Coordinates of C-alpha atoms in Angstrom, one line a residue:
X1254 CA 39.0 4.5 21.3
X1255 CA 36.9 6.2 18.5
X1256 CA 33.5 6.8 17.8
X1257 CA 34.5 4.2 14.6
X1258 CA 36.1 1.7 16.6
X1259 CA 33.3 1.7 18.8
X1260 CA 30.4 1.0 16.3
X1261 CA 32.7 -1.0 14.0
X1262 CA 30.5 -4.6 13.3
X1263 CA 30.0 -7.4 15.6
X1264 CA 30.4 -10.2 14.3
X1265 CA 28.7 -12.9 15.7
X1266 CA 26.0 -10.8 17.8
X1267 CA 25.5 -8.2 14.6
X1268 CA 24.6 -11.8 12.6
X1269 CA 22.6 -12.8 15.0
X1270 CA 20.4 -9.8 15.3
X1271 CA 20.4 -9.2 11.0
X1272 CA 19.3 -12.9 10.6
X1273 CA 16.0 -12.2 13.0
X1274 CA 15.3 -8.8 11.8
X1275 CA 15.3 -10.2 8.3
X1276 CA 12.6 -13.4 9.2
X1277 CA 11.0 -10.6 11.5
X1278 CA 10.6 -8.5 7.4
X1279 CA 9.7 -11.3 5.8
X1280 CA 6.8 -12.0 8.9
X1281 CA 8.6 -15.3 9.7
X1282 CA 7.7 -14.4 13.1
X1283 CA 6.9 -18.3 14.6
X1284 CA 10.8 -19.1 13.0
X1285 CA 12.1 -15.7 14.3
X1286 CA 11.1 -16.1 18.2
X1287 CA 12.2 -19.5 18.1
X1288 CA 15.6 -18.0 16.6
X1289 CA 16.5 -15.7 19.4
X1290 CA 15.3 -18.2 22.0
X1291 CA 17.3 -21.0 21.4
X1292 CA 19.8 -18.0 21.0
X1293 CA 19.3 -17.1 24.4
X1294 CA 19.7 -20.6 25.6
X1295 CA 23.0 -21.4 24.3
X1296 CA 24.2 -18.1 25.4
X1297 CA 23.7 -18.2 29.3
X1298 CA 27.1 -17.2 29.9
X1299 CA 26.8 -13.2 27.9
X1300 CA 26.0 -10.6 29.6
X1301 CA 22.7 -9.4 30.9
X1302 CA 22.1 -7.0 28.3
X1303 CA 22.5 -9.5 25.6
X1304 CA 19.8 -11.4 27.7
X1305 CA 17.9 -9.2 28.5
X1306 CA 17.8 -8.0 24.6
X1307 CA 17.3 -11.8 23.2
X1308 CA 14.2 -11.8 26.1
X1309 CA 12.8 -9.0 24.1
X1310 CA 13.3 -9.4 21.0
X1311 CA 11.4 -12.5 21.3
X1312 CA 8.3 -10.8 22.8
X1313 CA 8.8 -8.5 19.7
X1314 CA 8.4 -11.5 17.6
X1315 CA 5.2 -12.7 19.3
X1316 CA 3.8 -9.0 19.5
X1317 CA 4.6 -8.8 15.6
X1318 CA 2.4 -11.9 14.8
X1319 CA -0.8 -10.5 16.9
X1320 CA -0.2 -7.3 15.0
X1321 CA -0.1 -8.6 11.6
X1322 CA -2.9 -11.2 12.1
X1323 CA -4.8 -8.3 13.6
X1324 CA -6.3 -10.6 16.3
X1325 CA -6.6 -7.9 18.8
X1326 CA -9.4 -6.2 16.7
X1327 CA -12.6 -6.3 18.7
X1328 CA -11.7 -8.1 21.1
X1329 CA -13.4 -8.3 24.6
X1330 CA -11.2 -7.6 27.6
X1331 CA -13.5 -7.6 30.6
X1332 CA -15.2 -10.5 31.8
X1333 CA -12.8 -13.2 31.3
X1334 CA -10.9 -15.4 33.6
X1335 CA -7.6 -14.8 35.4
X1336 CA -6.4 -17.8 33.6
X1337 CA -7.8 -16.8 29.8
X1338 CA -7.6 -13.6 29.5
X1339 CA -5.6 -11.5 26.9
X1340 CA -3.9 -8.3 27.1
X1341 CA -4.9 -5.7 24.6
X1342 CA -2.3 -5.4 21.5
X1343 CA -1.5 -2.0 23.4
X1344 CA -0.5 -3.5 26.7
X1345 CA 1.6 -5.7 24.8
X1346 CA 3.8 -3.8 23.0
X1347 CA 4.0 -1.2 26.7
X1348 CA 5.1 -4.0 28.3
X1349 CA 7.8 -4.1 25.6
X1350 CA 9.1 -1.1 25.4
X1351 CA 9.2 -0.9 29.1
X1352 CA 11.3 -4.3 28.6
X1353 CA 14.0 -2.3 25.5
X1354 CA 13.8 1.0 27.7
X1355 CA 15.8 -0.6 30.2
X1356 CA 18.3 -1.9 27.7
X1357 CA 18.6 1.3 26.4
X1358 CA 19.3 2.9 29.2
X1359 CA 21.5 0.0 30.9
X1360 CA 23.7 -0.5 27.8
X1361 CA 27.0 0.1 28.7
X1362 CA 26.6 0.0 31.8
X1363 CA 26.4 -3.8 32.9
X1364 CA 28.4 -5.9 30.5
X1365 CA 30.7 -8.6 32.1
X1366 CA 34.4 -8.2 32.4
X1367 CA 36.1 -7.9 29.1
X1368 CA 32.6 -7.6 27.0
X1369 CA 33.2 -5.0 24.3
X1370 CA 32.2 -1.4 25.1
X1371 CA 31.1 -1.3 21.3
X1372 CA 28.7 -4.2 21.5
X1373 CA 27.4 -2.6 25.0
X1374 CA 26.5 0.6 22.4
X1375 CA 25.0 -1.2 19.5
X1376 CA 22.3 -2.8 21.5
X1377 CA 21.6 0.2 24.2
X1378 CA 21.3 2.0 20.3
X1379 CA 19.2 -0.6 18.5
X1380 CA 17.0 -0.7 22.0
X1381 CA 16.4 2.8 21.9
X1382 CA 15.1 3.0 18.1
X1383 CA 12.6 -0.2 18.7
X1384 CA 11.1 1.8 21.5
X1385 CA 10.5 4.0 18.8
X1386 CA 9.2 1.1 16.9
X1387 CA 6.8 -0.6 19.3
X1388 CA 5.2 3.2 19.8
X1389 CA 4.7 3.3 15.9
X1390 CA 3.1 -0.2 16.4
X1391 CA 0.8 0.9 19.5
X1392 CA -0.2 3.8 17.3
X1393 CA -1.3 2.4 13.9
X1394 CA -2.8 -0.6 15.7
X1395 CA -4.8 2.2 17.3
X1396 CA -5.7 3.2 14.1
X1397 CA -7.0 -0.1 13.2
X1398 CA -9.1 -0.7 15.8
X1399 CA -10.8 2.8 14.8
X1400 CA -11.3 1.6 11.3
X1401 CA -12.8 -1.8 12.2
X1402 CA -15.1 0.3 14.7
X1403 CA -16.0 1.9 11.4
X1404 CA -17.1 -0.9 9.9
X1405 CA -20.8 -0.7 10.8
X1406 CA -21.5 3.1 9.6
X1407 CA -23.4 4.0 6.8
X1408 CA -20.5 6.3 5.3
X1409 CA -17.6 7.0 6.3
X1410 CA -14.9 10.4 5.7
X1411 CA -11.2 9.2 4.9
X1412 CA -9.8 12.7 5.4
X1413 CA -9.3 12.0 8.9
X1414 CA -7.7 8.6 9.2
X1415 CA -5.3 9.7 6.0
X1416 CA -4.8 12.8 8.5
X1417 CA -3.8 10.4 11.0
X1418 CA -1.7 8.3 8.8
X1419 CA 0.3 10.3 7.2
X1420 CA 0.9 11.8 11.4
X1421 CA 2.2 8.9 12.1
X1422 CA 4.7 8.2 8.7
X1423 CA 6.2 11.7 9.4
X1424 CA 7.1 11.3 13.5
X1425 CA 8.3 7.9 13.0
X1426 CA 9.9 7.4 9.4
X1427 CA 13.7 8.4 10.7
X1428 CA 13.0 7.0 14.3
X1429 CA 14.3 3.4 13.4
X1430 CA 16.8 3.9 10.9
X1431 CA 20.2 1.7 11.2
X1432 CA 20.5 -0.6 9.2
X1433 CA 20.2 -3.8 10.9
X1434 CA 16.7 -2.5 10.7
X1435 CA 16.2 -2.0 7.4
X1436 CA 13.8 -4.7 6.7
X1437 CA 11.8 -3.8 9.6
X1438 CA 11.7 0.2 8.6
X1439 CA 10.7 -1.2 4.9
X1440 CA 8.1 -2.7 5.9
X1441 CA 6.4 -0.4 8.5
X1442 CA 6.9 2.1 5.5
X1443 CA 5.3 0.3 2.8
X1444 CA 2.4 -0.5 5.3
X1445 CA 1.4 2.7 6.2
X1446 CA 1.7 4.2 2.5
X1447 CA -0.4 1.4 0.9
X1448 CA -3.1 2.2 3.8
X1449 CA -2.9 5.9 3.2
X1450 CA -2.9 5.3 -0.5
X1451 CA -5.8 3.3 -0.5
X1452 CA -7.9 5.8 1.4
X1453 CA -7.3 8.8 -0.4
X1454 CA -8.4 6.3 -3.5
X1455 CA -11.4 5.8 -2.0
X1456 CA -11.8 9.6 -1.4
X1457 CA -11.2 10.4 -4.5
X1458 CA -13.8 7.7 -6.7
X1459 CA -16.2 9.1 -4.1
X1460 CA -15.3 12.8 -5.7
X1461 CA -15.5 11.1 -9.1
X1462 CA -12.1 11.9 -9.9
X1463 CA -10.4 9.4 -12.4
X1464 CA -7.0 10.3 -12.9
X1465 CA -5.7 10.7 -9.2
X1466 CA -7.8 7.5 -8.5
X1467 CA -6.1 5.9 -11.4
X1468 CA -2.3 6.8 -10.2
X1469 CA -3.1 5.6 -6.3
X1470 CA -4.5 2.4 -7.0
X1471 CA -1.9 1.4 -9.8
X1472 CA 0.9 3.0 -6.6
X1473 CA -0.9 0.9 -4.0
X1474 CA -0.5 -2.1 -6.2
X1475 CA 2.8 -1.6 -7.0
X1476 CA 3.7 -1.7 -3.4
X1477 CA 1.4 -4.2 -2.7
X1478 CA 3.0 -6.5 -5.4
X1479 CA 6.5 -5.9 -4.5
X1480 CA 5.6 -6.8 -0.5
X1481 CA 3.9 -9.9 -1.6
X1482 CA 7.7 -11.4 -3.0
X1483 CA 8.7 -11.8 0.0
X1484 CA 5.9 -14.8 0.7
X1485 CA 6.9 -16.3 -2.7
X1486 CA 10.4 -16.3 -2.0
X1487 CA 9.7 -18.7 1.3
X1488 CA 8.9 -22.1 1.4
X1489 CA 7.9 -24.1 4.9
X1490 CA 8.5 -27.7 5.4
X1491 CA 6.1 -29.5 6.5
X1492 CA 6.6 -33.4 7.8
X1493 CA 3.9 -36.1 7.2
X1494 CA 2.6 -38.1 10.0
X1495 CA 3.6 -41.5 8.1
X1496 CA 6.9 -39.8 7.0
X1497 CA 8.3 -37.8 4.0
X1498 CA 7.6 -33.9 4.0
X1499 CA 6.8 -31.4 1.8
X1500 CA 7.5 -27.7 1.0
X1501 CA 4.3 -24.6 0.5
X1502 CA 4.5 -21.0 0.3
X1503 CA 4.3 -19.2 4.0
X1504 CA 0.7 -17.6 3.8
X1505 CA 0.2 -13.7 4.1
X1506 CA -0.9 -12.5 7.1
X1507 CA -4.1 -11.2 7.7
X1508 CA -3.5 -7.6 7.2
X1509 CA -1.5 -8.1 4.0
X1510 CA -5.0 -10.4 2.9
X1511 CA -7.4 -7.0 4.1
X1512 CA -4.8 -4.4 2.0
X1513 CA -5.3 -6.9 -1.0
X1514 CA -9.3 -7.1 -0.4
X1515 CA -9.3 -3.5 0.0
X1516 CA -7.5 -2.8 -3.3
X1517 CA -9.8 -5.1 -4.7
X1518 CA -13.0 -3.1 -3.6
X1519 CA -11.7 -0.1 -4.7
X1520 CA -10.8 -1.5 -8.6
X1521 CA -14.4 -2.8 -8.7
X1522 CA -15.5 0.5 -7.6
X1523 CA -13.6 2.4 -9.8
X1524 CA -14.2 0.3 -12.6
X1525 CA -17.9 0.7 -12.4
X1526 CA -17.8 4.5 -11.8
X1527 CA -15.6 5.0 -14.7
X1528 CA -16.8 2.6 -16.7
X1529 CA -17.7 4.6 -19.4
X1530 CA -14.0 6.1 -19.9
X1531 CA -12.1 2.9 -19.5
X1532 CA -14.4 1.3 -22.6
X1533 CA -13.4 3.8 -24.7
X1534 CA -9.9 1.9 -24.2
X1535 CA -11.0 -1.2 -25.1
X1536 CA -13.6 -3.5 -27.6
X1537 CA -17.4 -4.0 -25.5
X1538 CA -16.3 -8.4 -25.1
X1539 CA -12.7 -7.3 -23.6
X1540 CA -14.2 -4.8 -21.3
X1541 CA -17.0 -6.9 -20.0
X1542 CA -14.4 -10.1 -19.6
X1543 CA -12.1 -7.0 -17.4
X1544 CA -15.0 -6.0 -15.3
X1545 CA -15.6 -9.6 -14.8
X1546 CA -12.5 -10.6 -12.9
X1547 CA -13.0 -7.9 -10.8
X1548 CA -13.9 -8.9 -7.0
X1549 CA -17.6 -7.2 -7.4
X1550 CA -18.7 -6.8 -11.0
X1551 CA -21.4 -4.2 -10.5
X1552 CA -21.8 -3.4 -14.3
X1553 CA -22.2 -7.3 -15.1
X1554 CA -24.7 -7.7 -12.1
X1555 CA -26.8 -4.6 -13.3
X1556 CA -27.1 -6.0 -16.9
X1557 CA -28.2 -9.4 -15.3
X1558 CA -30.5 -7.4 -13.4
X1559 CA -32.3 -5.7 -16.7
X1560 CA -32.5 -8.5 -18.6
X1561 CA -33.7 -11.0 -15.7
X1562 CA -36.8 -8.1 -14.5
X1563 CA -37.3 -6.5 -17.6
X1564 CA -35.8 -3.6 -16.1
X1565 CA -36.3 -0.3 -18.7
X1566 CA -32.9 1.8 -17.4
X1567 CA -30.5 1.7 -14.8
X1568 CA -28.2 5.2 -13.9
X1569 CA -25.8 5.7 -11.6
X1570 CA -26.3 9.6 -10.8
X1571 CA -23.4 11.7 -9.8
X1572 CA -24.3 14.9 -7.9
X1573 CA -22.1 17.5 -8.8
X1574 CA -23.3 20.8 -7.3
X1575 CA -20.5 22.5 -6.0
X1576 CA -17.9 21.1 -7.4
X1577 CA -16.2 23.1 -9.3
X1578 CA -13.5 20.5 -10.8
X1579 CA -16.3 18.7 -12.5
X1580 CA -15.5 18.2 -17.0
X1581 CA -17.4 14.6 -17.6
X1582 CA -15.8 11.4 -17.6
X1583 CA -12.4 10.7 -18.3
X1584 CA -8.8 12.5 -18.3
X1585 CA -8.7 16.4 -18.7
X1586 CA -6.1 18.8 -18.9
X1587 CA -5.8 20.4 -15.2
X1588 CA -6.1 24.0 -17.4
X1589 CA -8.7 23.5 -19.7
X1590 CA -11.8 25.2 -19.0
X1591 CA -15.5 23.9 -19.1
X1592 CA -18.2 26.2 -18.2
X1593 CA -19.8 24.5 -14.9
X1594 CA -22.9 22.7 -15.5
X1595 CA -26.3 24.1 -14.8
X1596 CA -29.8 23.2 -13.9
X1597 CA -29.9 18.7 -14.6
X1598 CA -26.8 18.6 -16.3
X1599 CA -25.7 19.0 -12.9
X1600 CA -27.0 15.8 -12.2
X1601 CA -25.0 13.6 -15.2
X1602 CA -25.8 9.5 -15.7
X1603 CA -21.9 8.7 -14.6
X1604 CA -23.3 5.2 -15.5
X1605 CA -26.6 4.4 -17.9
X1606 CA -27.5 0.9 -18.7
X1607 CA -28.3 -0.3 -21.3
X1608 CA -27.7 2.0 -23.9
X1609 CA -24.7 4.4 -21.8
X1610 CA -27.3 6.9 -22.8
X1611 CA -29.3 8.7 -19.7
X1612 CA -33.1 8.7 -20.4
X1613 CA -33.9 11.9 -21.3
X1614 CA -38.1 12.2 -20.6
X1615 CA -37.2 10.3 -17.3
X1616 CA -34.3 12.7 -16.1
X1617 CA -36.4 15.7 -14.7
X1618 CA -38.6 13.0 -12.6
X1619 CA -35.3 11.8 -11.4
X1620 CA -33.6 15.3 -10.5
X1621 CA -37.1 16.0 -8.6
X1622 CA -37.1 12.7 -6.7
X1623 CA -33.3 13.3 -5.6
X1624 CA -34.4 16.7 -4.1
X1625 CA -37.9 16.0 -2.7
X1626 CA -36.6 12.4 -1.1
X1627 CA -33.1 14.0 -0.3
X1628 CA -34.2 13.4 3.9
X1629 CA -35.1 9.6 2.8
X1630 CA -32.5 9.0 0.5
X1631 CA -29.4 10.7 2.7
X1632 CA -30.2 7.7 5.5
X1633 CA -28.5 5.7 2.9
X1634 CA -30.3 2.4 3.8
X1635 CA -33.6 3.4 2.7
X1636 CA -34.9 2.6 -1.2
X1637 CA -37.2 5.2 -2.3
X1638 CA -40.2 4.7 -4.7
X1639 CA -41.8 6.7 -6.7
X1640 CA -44.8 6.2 -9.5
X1641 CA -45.8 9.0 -12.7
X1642 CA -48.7 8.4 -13.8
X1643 CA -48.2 11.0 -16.8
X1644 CA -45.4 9.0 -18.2
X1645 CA -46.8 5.6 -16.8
X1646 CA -43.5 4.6 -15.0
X1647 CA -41.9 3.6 -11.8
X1648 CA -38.7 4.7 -9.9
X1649 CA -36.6 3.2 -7.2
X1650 CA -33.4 5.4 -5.7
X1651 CA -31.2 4.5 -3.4
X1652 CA -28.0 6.4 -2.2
X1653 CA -25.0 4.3 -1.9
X1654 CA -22.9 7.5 -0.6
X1655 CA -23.2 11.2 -0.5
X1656 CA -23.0 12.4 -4.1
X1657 CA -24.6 9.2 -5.7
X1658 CA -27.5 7.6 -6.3
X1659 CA -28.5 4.2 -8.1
X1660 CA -31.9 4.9 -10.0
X1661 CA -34.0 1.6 -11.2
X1662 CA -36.9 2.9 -13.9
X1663 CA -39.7 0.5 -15.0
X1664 CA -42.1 0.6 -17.4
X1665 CA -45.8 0.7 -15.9
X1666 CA -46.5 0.3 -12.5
X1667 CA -44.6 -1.5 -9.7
X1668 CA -45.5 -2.7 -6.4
X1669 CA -43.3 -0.5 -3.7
X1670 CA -42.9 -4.3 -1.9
X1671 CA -41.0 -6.0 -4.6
X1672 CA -38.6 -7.4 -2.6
X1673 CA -36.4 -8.3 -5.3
X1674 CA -35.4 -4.8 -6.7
X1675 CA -35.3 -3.6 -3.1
X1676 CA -32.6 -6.2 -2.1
X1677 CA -31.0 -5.5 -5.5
X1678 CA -30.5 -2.1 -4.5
X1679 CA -29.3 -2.4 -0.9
X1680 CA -26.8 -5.1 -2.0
X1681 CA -25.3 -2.9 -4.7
X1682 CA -25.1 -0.3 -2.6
X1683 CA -23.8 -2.0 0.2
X1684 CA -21.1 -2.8 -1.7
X1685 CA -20.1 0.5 -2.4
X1686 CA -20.4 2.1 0.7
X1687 CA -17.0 4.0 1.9
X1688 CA -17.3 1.9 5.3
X1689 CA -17.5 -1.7 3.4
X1690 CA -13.8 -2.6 3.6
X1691 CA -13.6 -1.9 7.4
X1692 CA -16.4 -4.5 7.7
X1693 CA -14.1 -7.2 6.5
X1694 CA -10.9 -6.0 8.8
X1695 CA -11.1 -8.6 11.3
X1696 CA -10.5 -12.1 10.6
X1697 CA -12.8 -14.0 9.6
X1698 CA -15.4 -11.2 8.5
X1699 CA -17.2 -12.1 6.1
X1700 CA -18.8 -9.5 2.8

């Protein structure tokens, strides 16, 4: 027989297995267990290898839906009962592969009397790549737990897990690649790019660089959009207790929800530290109405903030020494040349409200401050203040992340105590910390 003949479809078993790979895509994973169960029931009299595949491709369902809901994140395994405890997401999908690795490596081998050799293959082959699969799986879920452990730093570097990441895309991206897997592949690839995407996003605001920013979030939405279809293409029925039924969309699951939140953090972000380059786009009442919809409207709240305490400036302050990429807000031509700045300029008002112009007299008090309170100020939860008599005005800093700093200037004295610009401070900054989104990664975190 030839290699053709062997592989050539399956009729009823290759249905079988595309129809619960496809709900499996489309994280129908309640409808896709049931699927292969009631598969497995009807089927007593196959083979064992059929069986034993059915057996795990309904664990695979079940594992799928802890993954995607990311219930294992934080979760306590010691100190629970026999009778309630839960295995770790990574004991789970072991258990698993242990489960295809023996239908990998028994295909072939133990089909019943006239079973066909060619069906024997396709299943010992399809067991072999989701072995691949459910290492993928126990990986990034790893990955996840490291980012929700994350969660409660101060800052947080997004060179490593994008390190990690993009590790993980390359060893596993041809590991599960026939085609009765193609939704599965599709999916695990889209994942892992948004989640990459996303973090070298939020590397890059944090380096103040619009363009590449620009391009990743508009790619990670792309993606994003094109995954979230697949929900508005299915409908669930739902039956009444007094009759009747009725049809909704099939929620997202959680980690589709956190990739959406996380997008939205970084637009906010990015909208506020290039503010001044998107209104150039734009008239001032379309802008604001823009910034508005956005999930955290910094450059709303700040303006509330002035006119509500009589507030005299408010900058955002991007510290640029050592960078030599740095040409002022906006696009520029990758070979055009700017002199680097020198002395305050290399301290520019990314962000200066009211006016959008920085306070000139002010900025040298400023500069000094950021140096002399650098020790405060880097412990980013600390709000520094500072009083001139000479100019007979006040200053609070705060550092949301390494190479910025929020600066709130009043008019005549202020009492170090007011509670209300301190909280103002720590809440917007807060906000933009790099570690914010992992604070939100489990299920019902709230922020």
């Amino acid at each position: 027989m030839t290699e053709a003949e062997e592989l050539r479809p399956v009729p009823r078993e290759r249905a079988i297995l595309e129809s619960f790979f496809t709900q499996l895509g489309m994280f129908s994973f309640d409808r896709a267990k049931d699927y292969v169960e009631k598969e497995k029931d009807s089927s007593r009299g196959a083979g064992p290898t059929w069986a034993a595949l059915l057996a795990a491709l309904a664990h695979l369902a079940a594992a799928e839906r802890a993954y995607h809901h990311l219930t294992f994140l934080g979760q306590k395994l010691g100190g629970q009962s026999f009778f309630s405890r839960k295995d770790s997401i990574r004991t789970i999908y072991t258990s698993l592969f242990n489960e295809l690795r023996k239908v990998a490596t028994g295909g072939g081998r133990h089909g019943p009397p006239g079973s066909a050799p060619y069906l024997e293959e396709l299943l010992s082959h399809l067991s072999g790549q989701l072995c691949h699969f459910t290492q993928a799986r126990t990986e990034m879920a790893d990955l996840y737990e490291k980012m929700h452990s994350l969660g409660g730093q101060k800052n947080v570097g997004s060179e490593e897990l994008v390190a990690s990441l993009e590790a993980v895309l390359h060893k596993y991206s041809s590991k599960f690649h026939h085609p009765i897997l193609g939704r599965v592949e599709e999916s695990f690839q889209t994942e892992v790019e948004v989640v990459t995407q996303l973090l070298r996003v939020q590397a890059q605001v944090s380096e103040w660089r619009f363009l590449p920013a620009l391009l990743g979030l508009h790619g990670a939405a792309t993606k994003l959009t094109a995954w979230g279809q697949l929900f508005q293409r299915q409908r669930e029925t739902r039956k009444h207790l007094f009759g009747g039924q009725s049809q909704k969309a099939v929620q997202p699951p959680h980690l589709y929800l956190w990739l959406q939140r996380f997008h939205a953090m970084l637009l906010a972000k990015f909208s506020f530290y290039f503010h001044e380059a998107l209104s150039r786009q734009t008239a001032p009442a379309d802008m604001r109405a823009l910034t508005a919809r956005t999930s955290h409207d910094y450059h709303g709240k700040i303006c509330a903030f002035i006119r509500k305490h009589d507030a005299s400036n408010v900058s955002l302050v991007f510290d640029n020494r050592g960078s030599e990429s740095f040409q002022g807000h906006g696009y520029h031509h990758p070979h055009s040349y700017r002199e680097a700045p020198k002395g305050v300029e290399q301290f520019p008002a990314v962000v200066s409200l009211p006016t959008g112009e920085r306070p000139q007299t002010h900025w040298p008090n400023v500069v000094m401050m950021m140096g002399d309170r650098a020790a405060e100020l880097n412990a980013l939860d600390k709000v520094v203040h500072f009083y001139d008599d000479k100019v007979q005005s006040t200053y609070y800093l705060s550092r949301p992340e390494p190479h910025f700093t929020l600066v709130v200037i009043f008019d005549g004295r202020k009492s170090e105590k007011d509670a209300h610009i301190a909280g103002f401070l720590q809440e917007i900054s807060g906000s933009l910390r790099n570690s914010k989104p992992f604070s939100v990664l489990k299920p019902g975190s709230k922020g």
